[in-house]
Structures are given as structure tokens and as C-alpha cells.
Amino acid sequence: MPLLPHFRVWLTVPGLLLVSGLAMAHPGHGAEHGGFMAGLTHPLLGPDHLLAMVAIGLWSLGQPLRPRLAIPLLAVGGMIIGAGLAVAGISLPGVESAIALSVLLAGILVATLARLPSLVGGLLVVGFMLFHGYAHGTEMPHGASLVTYLAGFSLATLAITLVARLAGGWLQAWQSRPLRVVGAVIAAIGAFFALS
């Protein structure tokens, strides 16, 4: 099976990059290192953030080539815009509800293997991730460098969405049902977040 060795390599490298940050994720550490480690680990430590990024990566599989290539970058762009709003002190109402709703809707997109027009799909990704980025921006450690914090969570966002896409491609190589099940589970967890 030639797909399996390639899948392991693509999964291992970003996975090690992400896990290496967890070893240093203790209070104050992120600010001491300019905010990079705090930014890198923040998306991994919040299940709502992690699930949204995983769902976006999985959903991107079924999109036309151009949007599929752009979706991870659009996710990062939404995160940066949201963090910028938070740092600028602009109030964004309903952030926690919007984050839960984004997990629910992204899960539904995966479960249904929905194929959207490029503009609509791109706007959804940016809109979803804007709220996640806003939450990241409000939780930036005191004294951390904004630039390195943004760099950390941008790298984590890219890695999570790309690893999810690769894992989804591996699942889809056999059949689409496992991918739909994963989407349904993510949607159910998003519904639980929304009702909590």
C-alpha cells in the first residue's frame, strides 16, 4: 500500500511539531518566549478550536481545486482578522456561541460532504475562524509579542487543517462513510457546546 507510508510521513512531521509545543505549555512560558509557544499551543488546548480546524480541513477535501488549496490560508486569515479585532479593543458579541455554532456547522459540512460555491465556502471559513481568532486575541498572555503570538497560532492552524485534510484523504481512499461519521460526531459535539 504506497499510500500508507506517505500518509505516516505527512501525519508525523506536523504532529511532532504540534506536540513539541505541549511539552512547554505551562503558565507563563508562552510570554517568556515572545508569545510564539502560547500561540502555537492555544489552538491545541481548546477542543472547540481544534474541532473547528479539523472539520475545515476535512471539508476542504471535497471542494474544487482552487478553494481547496486556499481554505487553510483563509482559515489563518480569519484567525488573524479576529485576533486583530480583539487586540484593537473592538467588541464582538456572542463569541462563544458563534464558536460553538462554527463547530456544529463545520461538522455538518463534513457529514454531508457539502460542496459549496467557492465564494460562499471561503466566506464561511473566514467567518467561522474570525470568532476563534477573536477568542485567541482576547486570551493572549500579558507581555507576549503580538507578532510572535500570531505566528504561533497561524502555524498551528495551518498544521491542524493540513493534517486533518491528509487524514481525511486517507479515510476517503477506502470510502466516504468514515468521513461522514467523523463529521457527524464533530457536529454533535458542536451542538453540545452550543447548548452548554
mmCIF file of C-alpha atoms in Angstrom:
data_model
loop_
_atom_site.group_PDB
_atom_site.id
_atom_site.type_symbol
_atom_site.label_atom_id
_atom_site.label_comp_id
_atom_site.label_asym_id
_atom_site.label_seq_id
_atom_site.Cartn_x
_atom_site.Cartn_y
_atom_site.Cartn_z
ATOM 1 C CA MET A 1 0.000 0.000 0.000
ATOM 2 C CA PRO A 2 2.039 3.016 -1.169
ATOM 3 C CA LEU A 3 -0.459 5.496 0.330
ATOM 4 C CA LEU A 4 0.175 4.387 3.916
ATOM 5 C CA PRO A 5 3.911 5.267 4.194
ATOM 6 C CA HIS A 6 3.287 8.720 2.665
ATOM 7 C CA PHE A 7 0.352 9.251 4.998
ATOM 8 C CA ARG A 8 2.516 8.395 8.014
ATOM 9 C CA VAL A 9 5.214 10.859 6.992
ATOM 10 C CA TRP A 10 2.737 13.665 6.343
ATOM 11 C CA LEU A 11 0.998 12.962 9.633
ATOM 12 C CA THR A 12 4.136 12.525 11.720
ATOM 13 C CA VAL A 13 6.005 15.721 10.825
ATOM 14 C CA PRO A 14 3.229 18.240 11.606
ATOM 15 C CA GLY A 15 2.119 16.086 14.530
ATOM 16 C CA LEU A 16 5.579 16.231 16.126
ATOM 17 C CA LEU A 17 5.692 19.971 15.527
ATOM 18 C CA LEU A 18 2.399 20.446 17.318
ATOM 19 C CA VAL A 19 3.111 18.056 20.182
ATOM 20 C CA SER A 20 6.526 19.597 20.828
ATOM 21 C CA GLY A 21 4.750 22.757 21.951
ATOM 22 C CA LEU A 22 2.715 20.863 24.527
ATOM 23 C CA ALA A 23 5.868 19.913 26.398
ATOM 24 C CA MET A 24 6.498 23.595 27.075
ATOM 25 C CA ALA A 25 2.882 24.620 27.674
ATOM 26 C CA HIS A 26 2.932 25.712 31.275
ATOM 27 C CA PRO A 27 1.810 29.053 32.721
ATOM 28 C CA GLY A 28 3.952 31.995 31.742
ATOM 29 C CA HIS A 29 6.108 30.047 29.304
ATOM 30 C CA GLY A 30 4.468 31.499 26.196
ATOM 31 C CA ALA A 31 5.044 35.098 27.260
ATOM 32 C CA GLU A 32 8.683 34.376 28.162
ATOM 33 C CA HIS A 33 9.310 33.202 24.601
ATOM 34 C CA GLY A 34 7.698 36.222 22.959
ATOM 35 C CA GLY A 35 4.291 34.556 22.723
ATOM 36 C CA PHE A 36 5.155 32.042 19.994
ATOM 37 C CA MET A 37 4.657 28.946 22.175
ATOM 38 C CA ALA A 38 1.450 30.361 23.653
ATOM 39 C CA GLY A 39 0.113 30.983 20.151
ATOM 40 C CA LEU A 40 1.249 27.566 18.929
ATOM 41 C CA THR A 41 -0.390 25.637 21.779
ATOM 42 C CA HIS A 42 -3.574 27.665 22.214
ATOM 43 C CA PRO A 43 -5.479 26.061 19.285
ATOM 44 C CA LEU A 44 -4.480 22.605 20.545
ATOM 45 C CA LEU A 45 -5.674 23.117 24.101
ATOM 46 C CA GLY A 46 -9.214 24.224 23.280
ATOM 47 C CA PRO A 47 -11.348 21.369 21.936
ATOM 48 C CA ASP A 48 -13.709 23.821 20.232
ATOM 49 C CA HIS A 49 -10.838 25.426 18.306
ATOM 50 C CA LEU A 50 -9.249 22.098 17.459
ATOM 51 C CA LEU A 51 -12.513 20.543 16.214
ATOM 52 C CA ALA A 52 -13.367 23.544 14.034
ATOM 53 C CA MET A 53 -9.962 23.428 12.356
ATOM 54 C CA VAL A 54 -10.132 19.657 11.898
ATOM 55 C CA ALA A 55 -13.607 19.959 10.354
ATOM 56 C CA ILE A 56 -12.473 22.725 7.996
ATOM 57 C CA GLY A 57 -9.501 20.624 6.901
ATOM 58 C CA LEU A 58 -11.722 17.586 6.309
ATOM 59 C CA TRP A 59 -14.389 19.598 4.495
ATOM 60 C CA SER A 60 -11.817 21.165 2.172
ATOM 61 C CA LEU A 61 -11.210 17.724 0.633
ATOM 62 C CA GLY A 62 -14.434 17.810 -1.348
ATOM 63 C CA GLN A 63 -14.043 21.328 -2.695
ATOM 64 C CA PRO A 64 -12.820 22.307 -6.172
ATOM 65 C CA LEU A 65 -9.036 22.586 -6.524
ATOM 66 C CA ARG A 66 -8.587 26.364 -6.125
ATOM 67 C CA PRO A 67 -10.728 26.736 -2.991
ATOM 68 C CA ARG A 68 -9.272 23.510 -1.590
ATOM 69 C CA LEU A 69 -5.782 24.997 -1.841
ATOM 70 C CA ALA A 70 -6.907 28.335 -0.380
ATOM 71 C CA ILE A 71 -9.002 27.072 2.550
ATOM 72 C CA PRO A 72 -6.142 26.613 5.071
ATOM 73 C CA LEU A 73 -4.901 30.125 4.254
ATOM 74 C CA LEU A 74 -8.429 31.515 4.561
ATOM 75 C CA ALA A 75 -8.691 29.865 7.986
ATOM 76 C CA VAL A 76 -5.470 31.596 9.053
ATOM 77 C CA GLY A 77 -6.703 34.885 7.586
ATOM 78 C CA GLY A 78 -9.944 34.677 9.572
ATOM 79 C CA MET A 79 -7.979 33.935 12.739
ATOM 80 C CA ILE A 80 -5.694 36.933 12.215
ATOM 81 C CA ILE A 81 -8.614 39.284 11.475
ATOM 82 C CA GLY A 82 -10.419 38.111 14.615
ATOM 83 C CA ALA A 83 -7.312 38.485 16.785
ATOM 84 C CA GLY A 84 -6.767 41.958 15.317
ATOM 85 C CA LEU A 85 -10.302 42.978 16.308
ATOM 86 C CA ALA A 86 -9.718 41.728 19.853
ATOM 87 C CA VAL A 87 -6.360 43.457 20.229
ATOM 88 C CA ALA A 88 -7.855 46.693 18.844
ATOM 89 C CA GLY A 89 -10.485 46.523 21.593
ATOM 90 C CA ILE A 90 -13.412 46.144 19.188
ATOM 91 C CA SER A 91 -16.267 44.330 20.896
ATOM 92 C CA LEU A 92 -17.644 41.292 19.096
ATOM 93 C CA PRO A 93 -20.900 39.995 20.613
ATOM 94 C CA GLY A 94 -21.746 36.310 21.024
ATOM 95 C CA VAL A 95 -18.216 34.996 20.505
ATOM 96 C CA GLU A 96 -18.639 31.761 22.500
ATOM 97 C CA SER A 97 -21.985 30.989 20.828
ATOM 98 C CA ALA A 98 -20.511 31.702 17.390
ATOM 99 C CA ILE A 99 -17.548 29.400 18.124
ATOM 100 C CA ALA A 100 -19.889 26.564 19.155
ATOM 101 C CA LEU A 101 -22.062 27.197 16.093
ATOM 102 C CA SER A 102 -18.993 27.114 13.828
ATOM 103 C CA VAL A 103 -18.066 23.660 15.168
ATOM 104 C CA LEU A 104 -21.642 22.450 14.630
ATOM 105 C CA LEU A 105 -21.917 23.841 11.083
ATOM 106 C CA ALA A 106 -18.422 22.750 10.018
ATOM 107 C CA GLY A 107 -19.245 19.246 11.265
ATOM 108 C CA ILE A 108 -22.459 19.270 9.225
ATOM 109 C CA LEU A 109 -20.500 20.342 6.130
ATOM 110 C CA VAL A 110 -18.218 17.324 6.586
ATOM 111 C CA ALA A 111 -21.057 14.901 7.401
ATOM 112 C CA THR A 112 -22.987 15.898 4.286
ATOM 113 C CA LEU A 113 -19.869 16.239 2.101
ATOM 114 C CA ALA A 114 -21.365 19.582 1.049
ATOM 115 C CA ARG A 115 -19.787 21.203 -1.981
ATOM 116 C CA LEU A 116 -20.309 24.971 -1.894
ATOM 117 C CA PRO A 117 -19.585 27.721 -4.407
ATOM 118 C CA SER A 118 -16.039 28.977 -3.847
ATOM 119 C CA LEU A 119 -17.056 32.426 -2.606
ATOM 120 C CA VAL A 120 -19.629 31.063 -0.155
ATOM 121 C CA GLY A 121 -17.251 28.408 1.180
ATOM 122 C CA GLY A 122 -14.415 30.912 1.539
ATOM 123 C CA LEU A 123 -16.607 33.420 3.387
ATOM 124 C CA LEU A 124 -17.851 30.683 5.726
ATOM 125 C CA VAL A 125 -14.308 29.623 6.600
ATOM 126 C CA VAL A 126 -13.193 33.208 7.248
ATOM 127 C CA GLY A 127 -16.379 33.897 9.238
ATOM 128 C CA PHE A 128 -16.010 30.752 11.355
ATOM 129 C CA MET A 129 -12.363 31.366 12.127
ATOM 130 C CA LEU A 130 -12.818 35.085 12.811
ATOM 131 C CA PHE A 131 -14.561 34.206 16.083
ATOM 132 C CA HIS A 132 -11.889 31.670 17.009
ATOM 133 C CA GLY A 133 -9.200 34.264 16.289
ATOM 134 C CA TYR A 134 -11.061 36.813 18.402
ATOM 135 C CA ALA A 135 -11.018 34.388 21.333
ATOM 136 C CA HIS A 136 -7.286 33.807 20.791
ATOM 137 C CA GLY A 137 -6.697 37.560 20.702
ATOM 138 C CA THR A 138 -8.507 38.145 23.998
ATOM 139 C CA GLU A 139 -6.519 35.333 25.648
ATOM 140 C CA MET A 140 -3.064 36.465 24.514
ATOM 141 C CA PRO A 141 -0.715 36.287 27.528
ATOM 142 C CA HIS A 142 0.187 39.620 29.110
ATOM 143 C CA GLY A 143 3.554 40.787 27.851
ATOM 144 C CA ALA A 144 3.565 38.484 24.825
ATOM 145 C CA SER A 145 4.599 39.813 21.427
ATOM 146 C CA LEU A 146 1.560 40.112 19.155
ATOM 147 C CA VAL A 147 3.589 39.202 16.054
ATOM 148 C CA THR A 148 5.070 36.019 17.506
ATOM 149 C CA TYR A 149 1.738 35.048 19.102
ATOM 150 C CA LEU A 150 0.025 35.422 15.707
ATOM 151 C CA ALA A 151 2.828 33.452 14.062
ATOM 152 C CA GLY A 152 2.377 30.631 16.595
ATOM 153 C CA PHE A 153 -1.355 30.220 16.177
ATOM 154 C CA SER A 154 -1.130 30.709 12.407
ATOM 155 C CA LEU A 155 1.351 27.834 12.168
ATOM 156 C CA ALA A 156 -0.828 25.659 14.418
ATOM 157 C CA THR A 157 -3.931 26.469 12.340
ATOM 158 C CA LEU A 158 -2.176 25.561 9.092
ATOM 159 C CA ALA A 159 -0.763 22.345 10.548
ATOM 160 C CA ILE A 160 -4.104 21.224 12.026
ATOM 161 C CA THR A 161 -6.102 21.879 8.855
ATOM 162 C CA LEU A 162 -3.496 20.217 6.625
ATOM 163 C CA VAL A 163 -3.108 17.156 8.866
ATOM 164 C CA ALA A 164 -6.914 16.836 9.003
ATOM 165 C CA ARG A 165 -7.089 17.058 5.210
ATOM 166 C CA LEU A 166 -4.430 14.370 4.821
ATOM 167 C CA ALA A 167 -6.140 12.104 7.359
ATOM 168 C CA GLY A 168 -9.473 12.683 5.634
ATOM 169 C CA GLY A 169 -7.957 11.820 2.258
ATOM 170 C CA TRP A 170 -6.637 8.603 3.730
ATOM 171 C CA LEU A 171 -10.104 7.740 5.116
ATOM 172 C CA GLN A 172 -11.788 8.693 1.868
ATOM 173 C CA ALA A 173 -9.467 6.435 -0.113
ATOM 174 C CA TRP A 174 -11.459 3.496 1.283
ATOM 175 C CA GLN A 175 -14.951 5.009 1.391
ATOM 176 C CA SER A 176 -16.743 8.215 2.373
ATOM 177 C CA ARG A 177 -18.737 6.747 5.290
ATOM 178 C CA PRO A 178 -15.970 7.147 7.945
ATOM 179 C CA LEU A 179 -15.560 10.778 6.906
ATOM 180 C CA ARG A 180 -19.308 11.350 7.261
ATOM 181 C CA VAL A 181 -19.270 9.723 10.695
ATOM 182 C CA VAL A 182 -16.416 11.962 11.843
ATOM 183 C CA GLY A 183 -18.365 14.991 10.593
ATOM 184 C CA ALA A 184 -21.488 13.869 12.435
ATOM 185 C CA VAL A 185 -19.504 13.415 15.667
ATOM 186 C CA ILE A 186 -17.988 16.897 15.313
ATOM 187 C CA ALA A 187 -21.448 18.362 14.656
ATOM 188 C CA ALA A 188 -22.842 16.597 17.743
ATOM 189 C CA ILE A 189 -20.031 17.975 19.897
ATOM 190 C CA GLY A 190 -20.682 21.446 18.444
ATOM 191 C CA ALA A 191 -24.356 21.088 19.367
ATOM 192 C CA PHE A 192 -23.322 20.113 22.892
ATOM 193 C CA PHE A 193 -21.086 23.209 23.112
ATOM 194 C CA ALA A 194 -23.934 25.388 21.862
ATOM 195 C CA LEU A 195 -26.369 24.011 24.445
ATOM 196 C CA SER A 196 -23.915 24.137 27.365
#
